[in-house]
Coordinates of C-alpha atoms in Angstrom, one line a residue:
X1 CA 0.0 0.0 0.0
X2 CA 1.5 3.8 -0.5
X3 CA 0.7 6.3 2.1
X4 CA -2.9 7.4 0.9
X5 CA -4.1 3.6 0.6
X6 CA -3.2 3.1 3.6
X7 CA -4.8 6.1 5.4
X8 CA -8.1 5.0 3.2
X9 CA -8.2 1.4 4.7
X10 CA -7.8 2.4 8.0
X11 CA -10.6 5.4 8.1
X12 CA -13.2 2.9 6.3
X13 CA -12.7 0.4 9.1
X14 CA -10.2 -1.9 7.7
X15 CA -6.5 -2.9 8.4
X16 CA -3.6 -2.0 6.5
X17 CA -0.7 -3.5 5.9
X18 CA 0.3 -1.4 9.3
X19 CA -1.3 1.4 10.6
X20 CA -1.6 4.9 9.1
X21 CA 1.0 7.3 11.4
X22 CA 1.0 10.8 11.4
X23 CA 3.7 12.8 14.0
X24 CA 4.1 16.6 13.9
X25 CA 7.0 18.6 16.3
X26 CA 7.6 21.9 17.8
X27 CA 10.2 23.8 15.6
X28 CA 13.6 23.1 17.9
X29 CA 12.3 19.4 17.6
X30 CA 12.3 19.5 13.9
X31 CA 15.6 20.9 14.1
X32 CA 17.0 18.4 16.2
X33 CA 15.7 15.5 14.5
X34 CA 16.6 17.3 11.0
X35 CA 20.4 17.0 12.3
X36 CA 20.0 13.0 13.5
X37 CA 18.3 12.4 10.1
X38 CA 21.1 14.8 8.3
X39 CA 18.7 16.4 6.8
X40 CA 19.4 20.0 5.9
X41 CA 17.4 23.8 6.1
X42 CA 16.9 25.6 8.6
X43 CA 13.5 26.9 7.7
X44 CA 11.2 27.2 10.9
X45 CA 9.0 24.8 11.2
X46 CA 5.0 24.9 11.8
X47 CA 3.8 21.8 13.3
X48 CA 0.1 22.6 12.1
X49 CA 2.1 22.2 8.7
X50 CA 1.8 25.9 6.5
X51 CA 5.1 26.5 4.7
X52 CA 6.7 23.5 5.9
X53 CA 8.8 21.3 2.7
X54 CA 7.6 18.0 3.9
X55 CA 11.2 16.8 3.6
X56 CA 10.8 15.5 7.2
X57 CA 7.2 13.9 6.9
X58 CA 8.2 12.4 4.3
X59 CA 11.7 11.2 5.1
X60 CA 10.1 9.5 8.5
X61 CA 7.3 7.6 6.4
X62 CA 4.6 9.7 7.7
X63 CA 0.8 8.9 5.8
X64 CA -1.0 12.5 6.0
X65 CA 0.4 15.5 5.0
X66 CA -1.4 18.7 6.2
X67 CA -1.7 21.6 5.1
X68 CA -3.3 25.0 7.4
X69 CA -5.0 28.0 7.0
X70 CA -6.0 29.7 9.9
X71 CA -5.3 31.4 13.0
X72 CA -3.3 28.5 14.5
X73 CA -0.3 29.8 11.9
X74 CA 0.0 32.1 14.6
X75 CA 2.1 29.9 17.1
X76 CA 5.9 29.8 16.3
X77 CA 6.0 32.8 13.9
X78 CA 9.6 34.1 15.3
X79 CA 11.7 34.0 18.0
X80 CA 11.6 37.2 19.7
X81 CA 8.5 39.1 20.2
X82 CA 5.8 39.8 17.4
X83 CA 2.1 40.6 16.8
X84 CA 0.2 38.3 14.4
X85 CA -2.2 39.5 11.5
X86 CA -5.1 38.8 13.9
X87 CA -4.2 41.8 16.3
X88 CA -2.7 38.9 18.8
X89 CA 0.2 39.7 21.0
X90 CA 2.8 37.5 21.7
X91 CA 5.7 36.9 23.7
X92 CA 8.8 34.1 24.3
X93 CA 8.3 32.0 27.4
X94 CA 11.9 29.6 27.4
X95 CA 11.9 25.9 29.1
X96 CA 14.9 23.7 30.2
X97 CA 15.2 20.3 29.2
X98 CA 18.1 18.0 29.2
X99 CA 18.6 18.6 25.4
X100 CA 18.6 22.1 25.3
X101 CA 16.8 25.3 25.5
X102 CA 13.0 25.0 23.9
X103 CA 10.5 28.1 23.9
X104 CA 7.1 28.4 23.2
X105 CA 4.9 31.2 21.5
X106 CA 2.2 32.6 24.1
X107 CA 0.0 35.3 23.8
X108 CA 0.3 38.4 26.0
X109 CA -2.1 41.1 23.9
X110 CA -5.5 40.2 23.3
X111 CA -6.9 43.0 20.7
X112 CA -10.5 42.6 21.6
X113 CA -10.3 42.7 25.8
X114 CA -12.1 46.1 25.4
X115 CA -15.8 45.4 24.6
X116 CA -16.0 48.3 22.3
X117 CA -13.4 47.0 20.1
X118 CA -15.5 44.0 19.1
X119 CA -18.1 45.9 17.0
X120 CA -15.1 47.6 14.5
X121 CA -13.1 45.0 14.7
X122 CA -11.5 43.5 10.8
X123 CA -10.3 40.5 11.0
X124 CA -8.1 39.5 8.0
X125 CA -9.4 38.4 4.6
X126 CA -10.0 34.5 4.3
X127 CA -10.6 34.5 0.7
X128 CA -6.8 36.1 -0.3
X129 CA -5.6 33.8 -2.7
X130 CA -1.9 33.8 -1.3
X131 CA -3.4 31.9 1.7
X132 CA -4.0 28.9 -0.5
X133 CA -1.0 28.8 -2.9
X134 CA 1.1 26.3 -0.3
X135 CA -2.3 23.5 -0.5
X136 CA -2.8 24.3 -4.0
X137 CA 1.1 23.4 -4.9
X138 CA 0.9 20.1 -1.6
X139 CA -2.8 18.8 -3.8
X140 CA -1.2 19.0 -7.3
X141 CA 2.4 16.9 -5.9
X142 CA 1.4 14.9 -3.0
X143 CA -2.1 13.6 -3.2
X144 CA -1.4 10.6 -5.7
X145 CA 0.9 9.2 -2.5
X146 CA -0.7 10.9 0.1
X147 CA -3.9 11.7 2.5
X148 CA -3.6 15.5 2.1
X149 CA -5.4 17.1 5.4
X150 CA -6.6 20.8 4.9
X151 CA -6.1 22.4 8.6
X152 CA -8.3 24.7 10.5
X153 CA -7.7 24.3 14.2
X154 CA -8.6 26.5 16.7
X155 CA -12.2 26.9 14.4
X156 CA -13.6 28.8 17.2
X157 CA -13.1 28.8 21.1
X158 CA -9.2 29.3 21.1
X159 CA -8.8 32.0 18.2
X160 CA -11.9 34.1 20.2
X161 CA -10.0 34.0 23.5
X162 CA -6.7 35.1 22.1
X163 CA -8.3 37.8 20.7
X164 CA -10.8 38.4 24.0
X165 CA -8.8 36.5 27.0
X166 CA -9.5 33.6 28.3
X167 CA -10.9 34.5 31.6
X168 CA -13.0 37.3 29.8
X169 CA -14.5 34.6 27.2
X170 CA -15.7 32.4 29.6
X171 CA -17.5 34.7 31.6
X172 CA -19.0 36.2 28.7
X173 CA -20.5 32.6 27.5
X174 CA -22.5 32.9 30.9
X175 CA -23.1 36.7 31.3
X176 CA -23.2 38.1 28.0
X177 CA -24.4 35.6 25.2
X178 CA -25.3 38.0 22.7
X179 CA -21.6 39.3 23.0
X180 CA -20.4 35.9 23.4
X181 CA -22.2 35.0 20.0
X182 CA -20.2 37.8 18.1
X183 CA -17.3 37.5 19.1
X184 CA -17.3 33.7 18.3
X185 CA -19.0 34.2 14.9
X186 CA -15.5 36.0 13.8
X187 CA -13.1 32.6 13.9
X188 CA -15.8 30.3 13.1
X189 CA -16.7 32.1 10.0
X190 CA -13.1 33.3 9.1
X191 CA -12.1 29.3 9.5
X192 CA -15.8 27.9 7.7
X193 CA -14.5 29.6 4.5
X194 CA -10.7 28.6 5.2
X195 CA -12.1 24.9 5.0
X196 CA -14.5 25.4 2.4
X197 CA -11.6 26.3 0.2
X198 CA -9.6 23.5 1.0
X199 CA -12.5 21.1 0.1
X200 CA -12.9 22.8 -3.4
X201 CA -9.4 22.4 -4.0
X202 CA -9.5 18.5 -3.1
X203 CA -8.1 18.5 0.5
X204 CA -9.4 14.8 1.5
X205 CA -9.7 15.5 5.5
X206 CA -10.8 18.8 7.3
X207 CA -9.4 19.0 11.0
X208 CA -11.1 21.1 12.9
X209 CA -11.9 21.9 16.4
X210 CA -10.9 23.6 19.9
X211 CA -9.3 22.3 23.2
X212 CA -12.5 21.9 24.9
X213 CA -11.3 19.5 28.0
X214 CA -9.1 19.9 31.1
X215 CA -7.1 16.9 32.1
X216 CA -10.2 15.7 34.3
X217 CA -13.3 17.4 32.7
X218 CA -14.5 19.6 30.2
X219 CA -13.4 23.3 30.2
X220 CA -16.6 24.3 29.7
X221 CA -20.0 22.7 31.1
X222 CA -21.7 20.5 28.1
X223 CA -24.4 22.9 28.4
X224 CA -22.6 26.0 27.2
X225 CA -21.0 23.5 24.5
X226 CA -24.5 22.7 22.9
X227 CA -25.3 26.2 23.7
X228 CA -22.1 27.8 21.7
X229 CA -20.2 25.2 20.0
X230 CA -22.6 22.6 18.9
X231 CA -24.8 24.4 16.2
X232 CA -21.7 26.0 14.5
X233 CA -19.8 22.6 14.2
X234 CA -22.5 20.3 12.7
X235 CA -23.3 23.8 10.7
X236 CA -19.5 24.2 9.1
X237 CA -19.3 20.1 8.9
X238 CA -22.6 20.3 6.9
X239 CA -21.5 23.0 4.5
X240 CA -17.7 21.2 4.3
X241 CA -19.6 17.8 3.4
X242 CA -22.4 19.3 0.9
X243 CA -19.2 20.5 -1.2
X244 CA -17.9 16.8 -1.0
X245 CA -19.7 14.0 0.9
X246 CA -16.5 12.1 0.9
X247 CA -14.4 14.8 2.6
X248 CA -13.6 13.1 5.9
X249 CA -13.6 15.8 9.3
X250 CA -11.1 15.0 11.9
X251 CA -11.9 17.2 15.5
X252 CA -9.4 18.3 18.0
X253 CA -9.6 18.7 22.1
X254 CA -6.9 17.9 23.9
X255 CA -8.5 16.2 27.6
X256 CA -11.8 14.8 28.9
X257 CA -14.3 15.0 26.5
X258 CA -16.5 12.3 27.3
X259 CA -19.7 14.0 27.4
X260 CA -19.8 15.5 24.1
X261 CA -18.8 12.5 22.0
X262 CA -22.6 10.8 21.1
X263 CA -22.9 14.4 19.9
X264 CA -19.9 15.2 17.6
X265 CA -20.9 11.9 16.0
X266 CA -24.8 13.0 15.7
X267 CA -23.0 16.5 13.6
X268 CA -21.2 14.4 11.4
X269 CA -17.9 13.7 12.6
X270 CA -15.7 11.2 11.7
X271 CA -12.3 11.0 12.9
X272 CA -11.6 12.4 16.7
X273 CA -8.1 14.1 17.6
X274 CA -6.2 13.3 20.1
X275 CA -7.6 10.8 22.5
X276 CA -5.2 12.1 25.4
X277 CA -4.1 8.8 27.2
X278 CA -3.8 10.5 30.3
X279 CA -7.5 11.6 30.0
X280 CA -9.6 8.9 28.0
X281 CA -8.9 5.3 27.8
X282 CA -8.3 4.7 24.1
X283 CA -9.5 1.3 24.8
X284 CA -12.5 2.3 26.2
X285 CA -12.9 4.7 23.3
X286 CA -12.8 2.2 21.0
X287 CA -15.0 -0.3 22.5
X288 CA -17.8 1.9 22.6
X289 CA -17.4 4.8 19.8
X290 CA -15.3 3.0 17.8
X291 CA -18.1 1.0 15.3
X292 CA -19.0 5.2 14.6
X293 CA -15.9 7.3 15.0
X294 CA -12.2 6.6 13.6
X295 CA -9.4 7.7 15.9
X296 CA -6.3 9.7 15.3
X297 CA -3.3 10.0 17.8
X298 CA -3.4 8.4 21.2
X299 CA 0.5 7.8 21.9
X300 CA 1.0 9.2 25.2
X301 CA 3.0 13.1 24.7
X302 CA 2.7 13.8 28.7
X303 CA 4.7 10.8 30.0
X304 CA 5.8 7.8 28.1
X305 CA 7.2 9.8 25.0
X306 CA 9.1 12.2 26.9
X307 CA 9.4 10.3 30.3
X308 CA 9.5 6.8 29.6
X309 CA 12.3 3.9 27.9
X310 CA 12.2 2.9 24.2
X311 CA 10.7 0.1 25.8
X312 CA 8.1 1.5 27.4
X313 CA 7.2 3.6 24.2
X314 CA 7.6 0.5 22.2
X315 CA 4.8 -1.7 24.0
X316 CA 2.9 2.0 24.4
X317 CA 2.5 1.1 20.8
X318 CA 1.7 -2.5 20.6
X319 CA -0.8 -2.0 23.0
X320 CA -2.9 0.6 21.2
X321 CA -2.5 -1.0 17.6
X322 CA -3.6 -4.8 19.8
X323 CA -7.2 -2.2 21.3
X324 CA -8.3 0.9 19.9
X325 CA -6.6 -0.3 16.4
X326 CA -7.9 -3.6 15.9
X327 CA -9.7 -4.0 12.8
X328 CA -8.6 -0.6 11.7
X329 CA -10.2 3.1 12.1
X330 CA -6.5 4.2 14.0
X331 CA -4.0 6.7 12.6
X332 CA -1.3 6.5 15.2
X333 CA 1.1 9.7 16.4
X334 CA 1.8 11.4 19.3
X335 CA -1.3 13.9 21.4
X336 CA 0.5 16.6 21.0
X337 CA 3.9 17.9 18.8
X338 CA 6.8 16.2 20.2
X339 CA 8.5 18.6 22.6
X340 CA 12.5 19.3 23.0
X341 CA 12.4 17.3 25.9
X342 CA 11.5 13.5 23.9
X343 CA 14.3 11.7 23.8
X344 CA 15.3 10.9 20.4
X345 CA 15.6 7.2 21.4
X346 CA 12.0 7.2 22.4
X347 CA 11.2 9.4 19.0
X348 CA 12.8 6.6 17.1
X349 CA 11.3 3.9 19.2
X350 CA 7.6 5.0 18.1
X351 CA 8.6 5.2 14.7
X352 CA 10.1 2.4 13.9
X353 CA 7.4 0.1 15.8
X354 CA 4.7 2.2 14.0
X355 CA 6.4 1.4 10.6
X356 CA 7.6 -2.1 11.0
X357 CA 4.7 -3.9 12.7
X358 CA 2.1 -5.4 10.0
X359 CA -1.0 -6.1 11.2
X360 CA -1.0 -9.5 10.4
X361 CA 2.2 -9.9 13.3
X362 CA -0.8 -9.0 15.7
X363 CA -3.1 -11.8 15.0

């Protein structure tokens, strides 16, 4: 099977010669790994994957390429301090690990904290052409081979709290939802045409969605969710599938989501994004979603991949292609973007077992 075969059998409930694997990485990651694989460019790298080269997905045997559009190209723009074309402050937080200095991007101006700014606010133009040259140019060389994924993460929630604050957004869901609804309707329809475009063009997989879940529970009640959030997903996943009906929808949240599940598969979805070990049994997850929903992730980015032995990573793996794999419906990778801090035996010890374990060594 090539890459896109392979991605095929496993989201229509079949196994592959060996499951689909898709593995993204901060930017000092990519660099890192870009010298062990003696790779060369220095280009930084976006994990959500706009204006990467691909030369590392593809060099590692990856399945899915993606490709994004969207306010989530914010994270990781440089490496001192900037503001992004959204109005979005952000500033340099650093992090020690045993392998060198790592930094992330976090926000530290939020344009629309004000509640008059809301009303003038602008945000930028999803229809630009430029914004679709990279997926127009990754359709036309990739597809043949590979499962091309059209990105628009952070739809809604996390783009209207970095423009709002966090703290500010959630009180406004309870105390002012006729503000709450505006200021959400700005990322959600900003990122509804983002992924209509991608679909037109012949993206094969929309990921959307928002970090609705804490480690424990939801961030949010389930009432506020089907209050806010649920009418505007099955909404953008209806319009996204009436352009294709064979346009497959992955959704993001990292953490316990439990409660919303039955209803992200009423709206339509198909594939859910991450299934944080840590927070959800993948096991469980499978036994009772997983005749309805295909599953994409689940290799533990909190403990075993940074904390653990090549051994440990290696039976991490075994055990979820043995559960939430069996008879397909698993694209395996990490929760998260590998971190500075994963060992690059550990790295390697995913990958290989990923790649060289057939399904039919399983039975």
């Amino acid at each position: 099977m090539n890459h896109r075969e392979r991605v095929q059998a496993a989201l229509n409930h079949e196994e592959p010669d060996r499951c689909p694997m898709q593995v993204s990485f901060t930017p000092e990651f990519a660099q890192r790994l870009r010298a062990d694989m003696q790779l060369g460019g220095d280009r930084l790298h976006n994990p959500h994957g706009g204006g990467n080269t691909y030369e590392l997905e593809r060099a590692l045997g990856e399945d899915m390429l993606l490709t994004s559009v969207g306010w989530a190209n914010s994270y990781y723009q440089s490496k001192s301090n900037y503001t992004d074309e959204w109005g979005v402050g952000w500033g340099l937080q650093e992090y020690e690990t045993p392998f060198g200095i790592g930094w992330y991007t976090e926000m530290i101006h939020h344009p629309l904290a004000d509640d008059s700014a809301i009303a003038s606010y602008q945000p930028p133009d999803p229809n630009r052409p430029e914004l679709y040259e990279e997926a127009e140019w990754m359709i036309r060389s990739f597809k043949d081979e590979y499962w091309i994924v059209g990105v628009t993460v952070t739809t809604i929630f996390e783009t209207a709290w970095a423009l709002r604050g966090l703290e500010q957004t959630l009180m406004d869901l309870v105390l002012d939802p006729d503000l709450a609804d505006t200021l959400l309707d700005i990322p959600y329809q900003y990122h509804l045409t983002a992924a209509k475009k991608l679909v037109e063009l012949g993206v094969d997989m929309v990921w959307t969605g928002d970090d609705m879940g804490g480690q424990h529970a939801m961030i949010i009640s389930p009432q506020h969710w089907r209050r806010y959030f649920k009418p505007r997903m099955a909404n953008f996943i209806a319009e996204l599938k009436a352009i294709n009906p064979d346009v497959k929808i992955a959704y993001h949240s990292d953490g316990n989501i439990w409660p919303i599940i039955p209803e992200l598969i009423e709206i339509g979805l198909d594939v859910l994004n991450p299934v944080q070990p840590a927070s959800m049994d993948p096991a469980e997850m499978k036994q009772k979603y997983g005749d309805k929903l295909c599953f994409w992730g689940t290799i533990d980015e909190q403990h075993t991949l940074p904390d653990g032995s090549p051994d440990d990573v290696r039976a991490e793996v075994i055990q979820r292609l043995k559960t939430i794999g069996k008879g397909g419906g698993l694209i395996l990778g990490p929760t998260h973007h590998v971190q500075l801090d994963t060992p690059l035996e550990n790295f390697w010890a995913m990958v290989d077992t990923i790649v060289n374990t057939p399904y039919s060594s399983l039975r």
